[in-house]
Short mmCIF file of C-alpha atoms and ligand atoms in Angstrom, two decimals:
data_model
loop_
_atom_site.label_atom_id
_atom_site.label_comp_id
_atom_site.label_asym_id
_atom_site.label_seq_id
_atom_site.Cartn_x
_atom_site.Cartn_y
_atom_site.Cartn_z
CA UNK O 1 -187.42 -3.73 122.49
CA UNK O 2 -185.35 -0.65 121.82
CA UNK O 3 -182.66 0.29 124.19
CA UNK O 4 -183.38 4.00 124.82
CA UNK O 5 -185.97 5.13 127.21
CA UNK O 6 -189.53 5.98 125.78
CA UNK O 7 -192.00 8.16 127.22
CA UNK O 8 -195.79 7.42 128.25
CA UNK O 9 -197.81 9.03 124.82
CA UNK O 10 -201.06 9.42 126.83
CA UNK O 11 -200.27 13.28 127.72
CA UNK O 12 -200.94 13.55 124.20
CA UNK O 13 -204.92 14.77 123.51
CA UNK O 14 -204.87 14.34 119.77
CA UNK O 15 -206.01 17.96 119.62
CA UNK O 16 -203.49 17.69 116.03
CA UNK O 17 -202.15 21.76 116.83
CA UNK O 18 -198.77 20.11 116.21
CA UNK O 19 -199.52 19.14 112.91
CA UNK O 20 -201.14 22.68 111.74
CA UNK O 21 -197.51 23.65 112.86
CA UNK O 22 -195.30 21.20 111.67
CA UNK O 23 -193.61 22.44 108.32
CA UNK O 24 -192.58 18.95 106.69
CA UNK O 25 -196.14 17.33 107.20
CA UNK O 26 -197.27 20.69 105.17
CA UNK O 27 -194.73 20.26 102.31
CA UNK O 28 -194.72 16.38 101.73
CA UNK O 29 -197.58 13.56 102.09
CA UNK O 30 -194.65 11.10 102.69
CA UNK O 31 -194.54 12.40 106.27
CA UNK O 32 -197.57 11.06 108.11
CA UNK O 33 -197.37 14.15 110.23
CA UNK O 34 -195.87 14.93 114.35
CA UNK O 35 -199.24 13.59 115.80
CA UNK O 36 -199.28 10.16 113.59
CA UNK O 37 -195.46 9.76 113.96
CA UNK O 38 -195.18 10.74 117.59
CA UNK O 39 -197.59 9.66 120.33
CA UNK O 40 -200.20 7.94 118.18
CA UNK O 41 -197.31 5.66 116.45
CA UNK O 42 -195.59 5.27 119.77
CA UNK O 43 -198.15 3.03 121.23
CA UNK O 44 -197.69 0.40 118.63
CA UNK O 45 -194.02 0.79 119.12
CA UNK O 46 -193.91 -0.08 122.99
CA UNK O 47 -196.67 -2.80 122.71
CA UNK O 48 -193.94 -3.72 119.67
CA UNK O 49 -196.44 -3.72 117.26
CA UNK O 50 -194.05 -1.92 114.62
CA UNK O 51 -192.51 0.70 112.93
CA UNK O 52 -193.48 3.98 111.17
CA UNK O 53 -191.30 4.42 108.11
CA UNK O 54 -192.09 7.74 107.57
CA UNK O 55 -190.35 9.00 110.95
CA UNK O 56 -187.58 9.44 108.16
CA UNK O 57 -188.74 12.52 107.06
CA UNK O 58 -189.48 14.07 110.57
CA UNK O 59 -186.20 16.74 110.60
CA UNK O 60 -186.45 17.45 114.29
CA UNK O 61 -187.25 20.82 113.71
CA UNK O 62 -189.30 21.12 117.27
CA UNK O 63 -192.00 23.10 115.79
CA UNK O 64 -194.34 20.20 117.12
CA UNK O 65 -192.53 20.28 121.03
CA UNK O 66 -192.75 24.55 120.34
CA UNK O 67 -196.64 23.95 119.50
CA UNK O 68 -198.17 21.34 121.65
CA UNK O 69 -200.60 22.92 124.62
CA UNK O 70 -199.85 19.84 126.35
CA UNK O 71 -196.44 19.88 126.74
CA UNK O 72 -195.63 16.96 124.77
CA UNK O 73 -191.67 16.44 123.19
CA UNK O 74 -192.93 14.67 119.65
CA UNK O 75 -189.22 15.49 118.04
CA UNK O 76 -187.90 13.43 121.37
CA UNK O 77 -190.08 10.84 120.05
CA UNK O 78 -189.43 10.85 116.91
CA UNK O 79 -185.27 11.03 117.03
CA UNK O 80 -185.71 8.04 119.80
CA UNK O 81 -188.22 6.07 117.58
CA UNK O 82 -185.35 6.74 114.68
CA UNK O 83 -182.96 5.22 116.44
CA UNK O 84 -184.06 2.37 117.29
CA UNK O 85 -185.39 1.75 113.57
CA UNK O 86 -182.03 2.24 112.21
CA UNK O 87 -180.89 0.21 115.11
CA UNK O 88 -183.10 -2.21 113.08
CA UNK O 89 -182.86 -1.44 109.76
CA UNK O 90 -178.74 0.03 109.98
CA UNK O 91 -177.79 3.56 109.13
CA UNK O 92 -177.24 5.16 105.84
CA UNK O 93 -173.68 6.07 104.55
CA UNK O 94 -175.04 9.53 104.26
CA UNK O 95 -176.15 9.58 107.90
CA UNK O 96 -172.33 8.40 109.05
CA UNK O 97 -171.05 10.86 107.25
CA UNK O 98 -173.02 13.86 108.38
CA UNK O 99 -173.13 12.22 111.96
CA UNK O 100 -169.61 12.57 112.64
CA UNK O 101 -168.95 15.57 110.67
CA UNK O 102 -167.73 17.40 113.47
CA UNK O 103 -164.90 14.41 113.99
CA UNK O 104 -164.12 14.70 110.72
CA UNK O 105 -163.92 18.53 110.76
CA UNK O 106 -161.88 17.83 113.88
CA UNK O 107 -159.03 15.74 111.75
CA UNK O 108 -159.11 17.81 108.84
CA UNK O 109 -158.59 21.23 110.79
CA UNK O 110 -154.76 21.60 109.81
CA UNK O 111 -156.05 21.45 106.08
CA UNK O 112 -155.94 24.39 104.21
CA UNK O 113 -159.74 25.66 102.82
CA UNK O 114 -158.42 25.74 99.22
CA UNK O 115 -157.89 22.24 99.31
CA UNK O 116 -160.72 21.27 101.47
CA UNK O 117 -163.33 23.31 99.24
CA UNK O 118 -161.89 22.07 95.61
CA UNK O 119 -162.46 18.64 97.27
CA UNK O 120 -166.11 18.86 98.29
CA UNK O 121 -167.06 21.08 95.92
CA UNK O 122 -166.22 19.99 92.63
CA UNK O 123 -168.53 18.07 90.37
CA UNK O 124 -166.78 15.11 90.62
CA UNK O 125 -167.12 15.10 94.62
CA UNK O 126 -170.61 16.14 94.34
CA UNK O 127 -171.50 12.96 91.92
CA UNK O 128 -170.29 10.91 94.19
CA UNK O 129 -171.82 12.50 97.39
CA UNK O 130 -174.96 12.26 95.60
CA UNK O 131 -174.67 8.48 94.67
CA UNK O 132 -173.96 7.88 98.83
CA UNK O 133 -177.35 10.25 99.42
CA UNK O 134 -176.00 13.67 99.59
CA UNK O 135 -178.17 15.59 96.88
CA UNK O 136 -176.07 17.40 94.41
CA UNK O 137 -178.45 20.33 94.56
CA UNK O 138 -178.15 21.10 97.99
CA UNK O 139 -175.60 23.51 99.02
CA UNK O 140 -172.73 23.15 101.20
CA UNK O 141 -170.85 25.80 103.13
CA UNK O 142 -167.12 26.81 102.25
CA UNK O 143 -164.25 25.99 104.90
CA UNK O 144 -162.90 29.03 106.45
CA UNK O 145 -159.58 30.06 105.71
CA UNK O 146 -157.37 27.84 108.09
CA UNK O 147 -155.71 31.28 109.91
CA UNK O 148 -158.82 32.12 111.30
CA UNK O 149 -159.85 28.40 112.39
CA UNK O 150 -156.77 28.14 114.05
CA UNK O 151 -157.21 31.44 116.09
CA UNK O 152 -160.46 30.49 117.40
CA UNK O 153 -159.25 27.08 118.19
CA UNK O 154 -156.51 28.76 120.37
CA UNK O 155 -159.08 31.13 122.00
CA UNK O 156 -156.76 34.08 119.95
CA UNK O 157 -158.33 36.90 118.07
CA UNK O 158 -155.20 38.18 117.40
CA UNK O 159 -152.98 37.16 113.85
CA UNK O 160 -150.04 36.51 116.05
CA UNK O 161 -149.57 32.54 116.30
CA UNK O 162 -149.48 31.18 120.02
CA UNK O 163 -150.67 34.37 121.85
CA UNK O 164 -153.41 35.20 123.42
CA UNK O 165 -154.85 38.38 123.39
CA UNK O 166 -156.80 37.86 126.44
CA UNK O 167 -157.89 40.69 128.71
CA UNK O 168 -157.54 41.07 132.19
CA UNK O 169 -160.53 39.87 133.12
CA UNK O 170 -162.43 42.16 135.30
CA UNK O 171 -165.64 40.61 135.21
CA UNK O 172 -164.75 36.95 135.23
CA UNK O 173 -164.21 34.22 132.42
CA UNK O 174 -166.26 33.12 130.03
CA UNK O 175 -166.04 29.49 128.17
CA UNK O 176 -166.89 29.58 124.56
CA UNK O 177 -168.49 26.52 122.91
CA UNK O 178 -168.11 27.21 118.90
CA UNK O 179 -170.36 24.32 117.79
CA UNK O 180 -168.95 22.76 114.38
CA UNK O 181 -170.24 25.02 112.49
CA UNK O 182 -168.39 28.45 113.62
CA UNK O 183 -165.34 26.16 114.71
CA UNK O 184 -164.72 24.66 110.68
CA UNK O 185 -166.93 26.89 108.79
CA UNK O 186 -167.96 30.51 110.48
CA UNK O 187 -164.89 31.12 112.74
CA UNK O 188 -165.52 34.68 112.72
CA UNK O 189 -168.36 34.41 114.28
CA UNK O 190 -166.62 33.13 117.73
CA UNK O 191 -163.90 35.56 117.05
CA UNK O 192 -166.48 38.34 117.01
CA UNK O 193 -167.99 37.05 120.44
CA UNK O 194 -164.64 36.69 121.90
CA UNK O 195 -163.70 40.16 120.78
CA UNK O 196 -167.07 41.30 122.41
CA UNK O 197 -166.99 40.23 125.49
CA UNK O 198 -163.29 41.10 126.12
CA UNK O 199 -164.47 44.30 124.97
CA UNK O 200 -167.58 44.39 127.72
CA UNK O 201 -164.78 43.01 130.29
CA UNK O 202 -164.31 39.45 130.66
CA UNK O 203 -161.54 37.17 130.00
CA UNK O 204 -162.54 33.69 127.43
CA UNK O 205 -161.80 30.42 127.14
CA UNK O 206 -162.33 28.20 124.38
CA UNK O 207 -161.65 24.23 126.47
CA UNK O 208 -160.19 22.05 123.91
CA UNK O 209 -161.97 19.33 125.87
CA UNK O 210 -165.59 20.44 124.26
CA UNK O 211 -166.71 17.82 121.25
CA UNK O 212 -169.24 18.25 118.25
CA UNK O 213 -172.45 18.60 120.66
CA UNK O 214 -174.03 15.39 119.02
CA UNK O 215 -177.07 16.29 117.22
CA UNK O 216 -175.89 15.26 113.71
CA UNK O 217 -175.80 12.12 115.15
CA UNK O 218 -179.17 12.25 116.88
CA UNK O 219 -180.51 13.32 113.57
CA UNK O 220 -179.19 10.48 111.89
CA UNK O 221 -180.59 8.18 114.08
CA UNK O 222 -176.54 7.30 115.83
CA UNK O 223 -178.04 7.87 119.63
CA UNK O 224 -175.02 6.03 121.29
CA UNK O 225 -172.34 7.89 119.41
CA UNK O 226 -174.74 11.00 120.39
CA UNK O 227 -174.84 9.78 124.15
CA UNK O 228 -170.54 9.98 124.16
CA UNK O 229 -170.95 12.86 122.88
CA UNK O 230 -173.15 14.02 125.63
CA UNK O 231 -170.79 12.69 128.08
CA UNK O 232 -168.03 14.25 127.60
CA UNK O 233 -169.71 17.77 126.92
CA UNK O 234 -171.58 17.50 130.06
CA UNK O 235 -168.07 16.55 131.95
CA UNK O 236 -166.05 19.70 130.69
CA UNK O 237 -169.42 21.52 131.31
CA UNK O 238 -169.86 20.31 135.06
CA UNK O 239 -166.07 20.89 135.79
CA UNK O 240 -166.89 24.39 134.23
CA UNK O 241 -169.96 25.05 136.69
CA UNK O 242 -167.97 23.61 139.63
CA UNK O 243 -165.10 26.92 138.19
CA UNK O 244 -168.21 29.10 138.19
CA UNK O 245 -167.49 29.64 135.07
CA UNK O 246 -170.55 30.17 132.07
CA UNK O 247 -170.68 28.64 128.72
CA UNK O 248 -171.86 30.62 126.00
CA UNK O 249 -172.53 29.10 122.40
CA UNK O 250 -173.59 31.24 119.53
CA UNK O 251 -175.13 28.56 117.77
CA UNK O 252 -178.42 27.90 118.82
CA UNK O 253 -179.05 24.29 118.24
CA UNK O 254 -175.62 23.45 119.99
CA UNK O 255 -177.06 25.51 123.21
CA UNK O 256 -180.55 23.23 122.58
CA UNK O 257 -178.67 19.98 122.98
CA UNK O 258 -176.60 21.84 125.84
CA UNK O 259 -178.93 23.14 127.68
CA UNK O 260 -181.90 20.31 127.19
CA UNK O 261 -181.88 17.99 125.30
CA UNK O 262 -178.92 15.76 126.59
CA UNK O 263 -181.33 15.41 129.40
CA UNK O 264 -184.89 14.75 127.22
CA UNK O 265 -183.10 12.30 125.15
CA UNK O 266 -180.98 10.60 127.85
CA UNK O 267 -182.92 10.67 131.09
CA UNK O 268 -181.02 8.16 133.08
CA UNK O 269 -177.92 9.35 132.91
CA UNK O 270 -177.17 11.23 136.35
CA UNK O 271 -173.99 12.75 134.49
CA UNK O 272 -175.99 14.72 132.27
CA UNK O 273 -177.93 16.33 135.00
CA UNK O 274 -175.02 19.61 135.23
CA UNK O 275 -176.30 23.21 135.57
CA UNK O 276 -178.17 24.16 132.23
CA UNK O 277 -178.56 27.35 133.75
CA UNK O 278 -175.01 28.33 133.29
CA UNK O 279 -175.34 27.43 129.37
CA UNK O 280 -176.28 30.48 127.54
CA UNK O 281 -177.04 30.96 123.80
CA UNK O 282 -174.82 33.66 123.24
CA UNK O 283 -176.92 36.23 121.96
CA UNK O 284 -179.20 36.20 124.99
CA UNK O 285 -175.80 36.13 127.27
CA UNK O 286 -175.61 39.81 125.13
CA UNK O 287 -178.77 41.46 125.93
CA UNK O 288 -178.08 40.43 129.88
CA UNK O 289 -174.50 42.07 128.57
CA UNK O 290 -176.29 45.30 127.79
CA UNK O 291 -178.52 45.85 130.21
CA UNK O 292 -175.88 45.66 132.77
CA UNK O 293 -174.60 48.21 130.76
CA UNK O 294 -171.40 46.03 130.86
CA UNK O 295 -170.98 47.53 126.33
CA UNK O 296 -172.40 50.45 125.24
CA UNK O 297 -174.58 49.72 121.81
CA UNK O 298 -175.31 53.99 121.80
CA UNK O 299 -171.54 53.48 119.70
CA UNK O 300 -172.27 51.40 117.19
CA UNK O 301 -172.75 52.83 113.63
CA UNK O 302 -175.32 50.53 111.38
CA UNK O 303 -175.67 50.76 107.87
CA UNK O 304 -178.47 53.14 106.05
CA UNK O 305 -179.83 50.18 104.44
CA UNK O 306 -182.28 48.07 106.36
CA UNK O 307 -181.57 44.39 107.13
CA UNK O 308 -183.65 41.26 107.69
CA UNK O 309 -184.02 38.89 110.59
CA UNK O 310 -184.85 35.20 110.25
CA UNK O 311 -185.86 33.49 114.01
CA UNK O 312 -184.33 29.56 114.10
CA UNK O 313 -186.59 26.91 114.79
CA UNK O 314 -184.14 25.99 117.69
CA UNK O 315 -183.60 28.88 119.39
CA UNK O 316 -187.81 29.41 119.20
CA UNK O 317 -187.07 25.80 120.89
CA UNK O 318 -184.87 27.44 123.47
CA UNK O 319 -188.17 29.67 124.88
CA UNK O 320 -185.75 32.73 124.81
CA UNK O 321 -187.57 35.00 123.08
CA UNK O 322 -185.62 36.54 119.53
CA UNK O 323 -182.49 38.50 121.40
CA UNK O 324 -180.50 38.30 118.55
CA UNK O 325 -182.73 41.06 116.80
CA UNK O 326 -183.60 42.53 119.81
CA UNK O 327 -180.09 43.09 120.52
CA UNK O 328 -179.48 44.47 116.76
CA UNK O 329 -182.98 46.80 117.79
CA UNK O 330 -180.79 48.67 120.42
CA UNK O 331 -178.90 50.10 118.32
CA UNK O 332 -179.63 53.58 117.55
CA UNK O 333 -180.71 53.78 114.08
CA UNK O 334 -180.61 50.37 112.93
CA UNK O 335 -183.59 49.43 110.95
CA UNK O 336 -184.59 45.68 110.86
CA UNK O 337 -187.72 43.94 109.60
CA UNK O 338 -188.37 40.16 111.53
CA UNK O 339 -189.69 38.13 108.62
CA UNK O 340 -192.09 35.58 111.26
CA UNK O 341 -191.78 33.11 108.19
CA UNK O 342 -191.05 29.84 110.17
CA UNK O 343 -188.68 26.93 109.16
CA UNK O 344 -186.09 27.83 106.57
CA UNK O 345 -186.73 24.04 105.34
CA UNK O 346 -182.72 23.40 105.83
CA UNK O 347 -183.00 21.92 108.97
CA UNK O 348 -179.30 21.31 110.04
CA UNK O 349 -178.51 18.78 107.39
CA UNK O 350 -182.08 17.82 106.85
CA UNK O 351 -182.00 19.22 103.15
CA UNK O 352 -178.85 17.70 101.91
CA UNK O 353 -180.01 14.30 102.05
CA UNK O 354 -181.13 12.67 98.46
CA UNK O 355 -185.04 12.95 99.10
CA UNK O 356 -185.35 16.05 101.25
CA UNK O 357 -184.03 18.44 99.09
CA UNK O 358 -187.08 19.50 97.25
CA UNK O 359 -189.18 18.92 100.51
CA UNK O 360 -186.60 21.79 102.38
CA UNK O 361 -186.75 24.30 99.50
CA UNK O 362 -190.23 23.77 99.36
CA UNK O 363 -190.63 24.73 103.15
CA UNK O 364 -188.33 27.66 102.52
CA UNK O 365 -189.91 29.18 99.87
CA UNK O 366 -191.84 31.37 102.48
CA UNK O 367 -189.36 32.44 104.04
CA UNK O 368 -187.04 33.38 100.57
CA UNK O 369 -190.09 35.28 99.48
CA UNK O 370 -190.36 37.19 102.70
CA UNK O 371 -186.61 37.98 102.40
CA UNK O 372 -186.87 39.44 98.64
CA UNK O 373 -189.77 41.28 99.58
CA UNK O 374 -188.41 43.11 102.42
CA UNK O 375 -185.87 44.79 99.85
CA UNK O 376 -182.96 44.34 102.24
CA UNK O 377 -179.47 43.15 101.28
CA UNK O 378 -178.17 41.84 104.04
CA UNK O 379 -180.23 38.82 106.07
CA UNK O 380 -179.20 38.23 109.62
CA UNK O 381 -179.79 35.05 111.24
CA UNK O 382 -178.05 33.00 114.64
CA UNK O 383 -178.17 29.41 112.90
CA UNK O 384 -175.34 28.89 110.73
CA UNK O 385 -177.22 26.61 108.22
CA UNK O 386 -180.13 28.58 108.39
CA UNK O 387 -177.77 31.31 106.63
CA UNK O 388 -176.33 28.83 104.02
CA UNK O 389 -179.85 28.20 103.07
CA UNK O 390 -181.15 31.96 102.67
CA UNK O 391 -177.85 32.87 100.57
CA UNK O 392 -178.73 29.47 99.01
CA UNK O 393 -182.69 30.65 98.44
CA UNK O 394 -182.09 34.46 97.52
CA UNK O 395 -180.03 37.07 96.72
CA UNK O 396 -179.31 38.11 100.19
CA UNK O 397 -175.51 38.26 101.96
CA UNK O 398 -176.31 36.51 105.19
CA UNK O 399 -174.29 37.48 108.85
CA UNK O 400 -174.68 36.23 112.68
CA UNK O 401 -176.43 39.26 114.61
CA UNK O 402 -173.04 39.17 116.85
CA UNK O 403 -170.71 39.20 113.61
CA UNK O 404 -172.59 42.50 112.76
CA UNK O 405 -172.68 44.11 116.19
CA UNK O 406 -168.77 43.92 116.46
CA UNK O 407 -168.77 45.45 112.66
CA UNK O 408 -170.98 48.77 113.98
CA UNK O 409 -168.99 48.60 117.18
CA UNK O 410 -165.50 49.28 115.01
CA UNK O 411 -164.25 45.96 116.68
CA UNK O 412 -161.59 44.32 113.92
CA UNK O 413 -162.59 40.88 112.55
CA UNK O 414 -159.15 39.58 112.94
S1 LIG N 501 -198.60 15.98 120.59
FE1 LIG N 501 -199.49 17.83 121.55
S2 LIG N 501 -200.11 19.14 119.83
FE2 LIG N 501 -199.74 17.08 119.00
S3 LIG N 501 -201.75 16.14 119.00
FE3 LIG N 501 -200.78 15.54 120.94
S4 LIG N 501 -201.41 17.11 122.43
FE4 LIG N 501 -201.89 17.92 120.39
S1 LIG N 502 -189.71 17.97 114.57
FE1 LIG N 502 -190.46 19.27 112.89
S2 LIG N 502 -190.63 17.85 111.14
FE2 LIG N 502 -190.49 16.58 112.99
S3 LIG N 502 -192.63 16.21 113.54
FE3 LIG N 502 -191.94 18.00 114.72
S4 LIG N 502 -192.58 19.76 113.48
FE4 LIG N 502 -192.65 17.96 112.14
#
C-alpha cells in the first residue's frame, strides 16, 4: 500500500473534458490519457490491483486539474500514483539528477558560468547525459554569470560586494523567493523585481533559509525528498506571515507548489497549512502594485516593435488570470499579441528526458508556429523553461514580463 495519502476517484464523472485538454494524451498514444491514468486507474490502485505504466508520461502540466467541471486534481493523482511506482520500481538516474537540481545548483553557486557551461554543454557532457536519460537534443539553459547570482543571493542589486542597496522602506518589506531557476540561471529576473519594488517603495529580502520549492522532485516521482522540501519552505514562510511580511516569487510553478500544492500533495501535514494568501506570484503582486498607484507605468517607454505573450500552464493553474501581459498592456503604447496556444510541450524538465523529447516539441509546435506568425521578435513569457523552449522552438529572444517592465521604466539591470 503506498505511503502517501490518496484521494476518493468517485468525484470523477468520466465526462473525459480532461482528456480533450490534456496536451501529452494528444501528442503520444503511449499516454493512456488524464481520465485513464487518474481516477479510472486509481481504483485498481487502492483496491491494489496494480499499476499504470504509462503515468510516466503524464508531465504534470495541470491542464487536466485546469479543465475538469468537477473539480477533480488528476496531476495530484498522477505525481502521487508516480511515486509510489517508483517507490516500487526505484527512480531513474535522470530523475535524481533533475530532482535535486536546485541542491546541486546550491553547491555549485561559487562556480564561475564559463566553467559550469563548457561542462554541461559540450558534446562530451551531453553523450553522457544522454546515456543516463537526458536527451542530447533537448536544450539546456546557460548559468548566469556568477556576479549577478551572487547579488541576488545577497538581496543586492547593486555591483558593490556586501552592500545592500536597500531602500528605506516606506511601504513595508517584501521576501523574495527566486525559485532555481532565476536564482542559478535568470538572476536578472529577481534583480529586476527587487529593483521594482524598491522603486514602488518597499524594502526586500531574499531569506537564505528558502530551498528549491520541490517540484523537480515531485516530478520525478522523489515525494519524501519533495515533502523536506515542503517543510522547510513552509517554516521560513510561516515565520514570514507571523513578520507580516509577503512572499513574492516570479516563477510561477514555484508560487503553485507555494501557494497549493504543498497542501494537495501533503494533506496531513498541519505544518504546511501557513497563509497561502500571503504568497504572491510576482507579477500579480505588480498589477495590485499599480493600481495602488504605488509605480507609475504612464513612464515607461516600450519598443515600436510588437512583442508576444505565451500564458504558463502553471500560472493558468494558479486561477490568476494572465497579469503578466496585462501588466505589459498598461503601458502606454506597448503592443502585444497573447498567442492562447496552450502547453509549450517543455514542461519543467518534462522534455529533457530520453523519450519525451519528441513528445514536448511535438506539443510545442503550436505554440512556435503562433510565435513566427505573429512577426514579433521578442517573446515574453513568466516560466523560465517555458522561455528556454520558445528560443529553443523559434527565432524569437525570449524575456520575463518584469525583466522588460524595469527595461521601459529606465531601471538599470545591474
Ligand atoms: S477527471 Fe474531471 S474532466 Fe476528467 S473525466 Fe473525471 S470529471 Fe471529467
Ligand atoms: S498533468 Fe498534463 S500531461 Fe498529466 S494528465 Fe494532466 S493534462 Fe495530461
Amino acid at each position: 500500500m503506498s505511503p502517501y495519502r490518496r484521494y476518493n476517484p468517485d468525484d470523477c464523472t468520466a465526462c473525459a473534458v480532461c482528456t480533450v485538454h490534456c496536451p501529452v494524451a494528444e501528442a503520444t498514444l503511449a499516454f493512456r490519457g488524464p481520465k485513464q491514468t487518474g481516477p479510472a486507474y486509481e481504483r485498481f490502485r487502492l483496491a491494489g490491483l496494480g499499476d499504470d505504466a504509462s503515468i510516466e508520461y503524464c508531465s504534470n502540466c495541470k491542464n487536466c486539474d485546469i479543465s475538469c467541471p468537477s473539480g477533480v486534481s488528476v496531476a495530484t493523482f498522477n505525481m502521487l500514483a508516480r511515486a509510489a511506482y517508483c517507490d516500487k520500481r526505484g527512480i531513474a538516474l535522470r530523475d535524481l539528477l533533475i530532482g535535486h537540481s536546485g541542491d546541486i545548483g546550491r553547491a555549485l553557486r561559487s562556480v564561475p558560468a564559463c566553467v559550469l557551461n563548457f561542462g554541461m554543454r559540450n558534446a562530451l557532457t551531453r553523450r553522457l547525459l544522454d546515456l543516463v536519460g537526458l536527451d542530447r537534443r533537448a536544450p539546456l539553459p546557460a548559468s548566469a554569470p556568477l556576479a549577478e547570482r551572487d547579488r541576488l543571493r545577497k538581496g543586492s542589486t547593486t555591483a558593490a560586494p556586501g552592500r545592500s542597496s536597500r531602500s528605506p522602506a516606506r511601504r513595508g518589506t517584501v521576501a523574495l523567493f527566486p525559485g532555481c531557476f532565476v536564482n542559478y540561471y535568470a538572476p536578472r529576473v529577481g534583480l529586476s523585481v527587487i529593483r521594482l519594488l524598491e522603486k514602488a517603495g518597499y524594502e526586500v529580502i531574499v531569506p537564505e533559509s528558502f530551498v528549491c520549492c520541490g517540484l523537480p522532485l515531485v516530478t520525478g516521482g522523489l515525494m519524501s525528498a519533495a515533502l523536506k522540501k515542503a517543510r522547510a519552505n513552509s517554516r521560513e514562510a510561516a515565520r514570514l506571515a507571523g513578520l507580516g511580511i509577503p512572499i513574492i516569487t516570479p516563477c510561477p510553478s514555484c508560487a503553485l507548489m507555494l501557494r497549493h500544492e504543498y497542501r494537495d500533495l501533503f494533506p496531513d501535514e498541519e505544518g504546511l497549512a501557513y497563509n497561502a494568501a500571503g504568497i504572491h506570484e510576482a507579477c500579480s503582486f505588480f498589477l495590485g502594485v499599480s493600481d495602488r498607484e504605488e509605480l507609475s507605468l504612464a513612464d515607461a517607454r516600450p519598443p515600436r516593435e510588437p512583442l508576444v505573450y505565451h500564458a504558463p500552464c502553471h500560472l493558468r493553474a494558479l486561477g490568476l488570470g494572465r497579469p503578466g501581459i496585462e501588466l505589459l498592456q498598461r503601458i502606454p503604447g506597448l503592443r502585444i499579441e497573447d498567442t492562447d496556444a496552450g502547453c509549450c510541450g517543455m514542461s519543467g524538465s518534462y522534455e529533457l528526458k530520453k523519450g519525451h523529447y519528441d513528445i514536448g516539441m511535438r506539443i510545442g509546435a503550436s505554440l512556435f508556429k503562433a510565435v513566427e506568425q505573429s512577426g514579433a521578435k521578442l517573446a515574453v513569457s513568466e516560466c523560465g523553461t517555458c522561455r528556454v523552449q520558445i528560443a529553443h522552438g523559434t527565432a524569437c529572444m525570449v524575456a520575463h514580463p518584469l525583466t522588460l517592465l524595469a527595461e521601459y521604466s529606465g531601471i538599470p539591470d545591474s
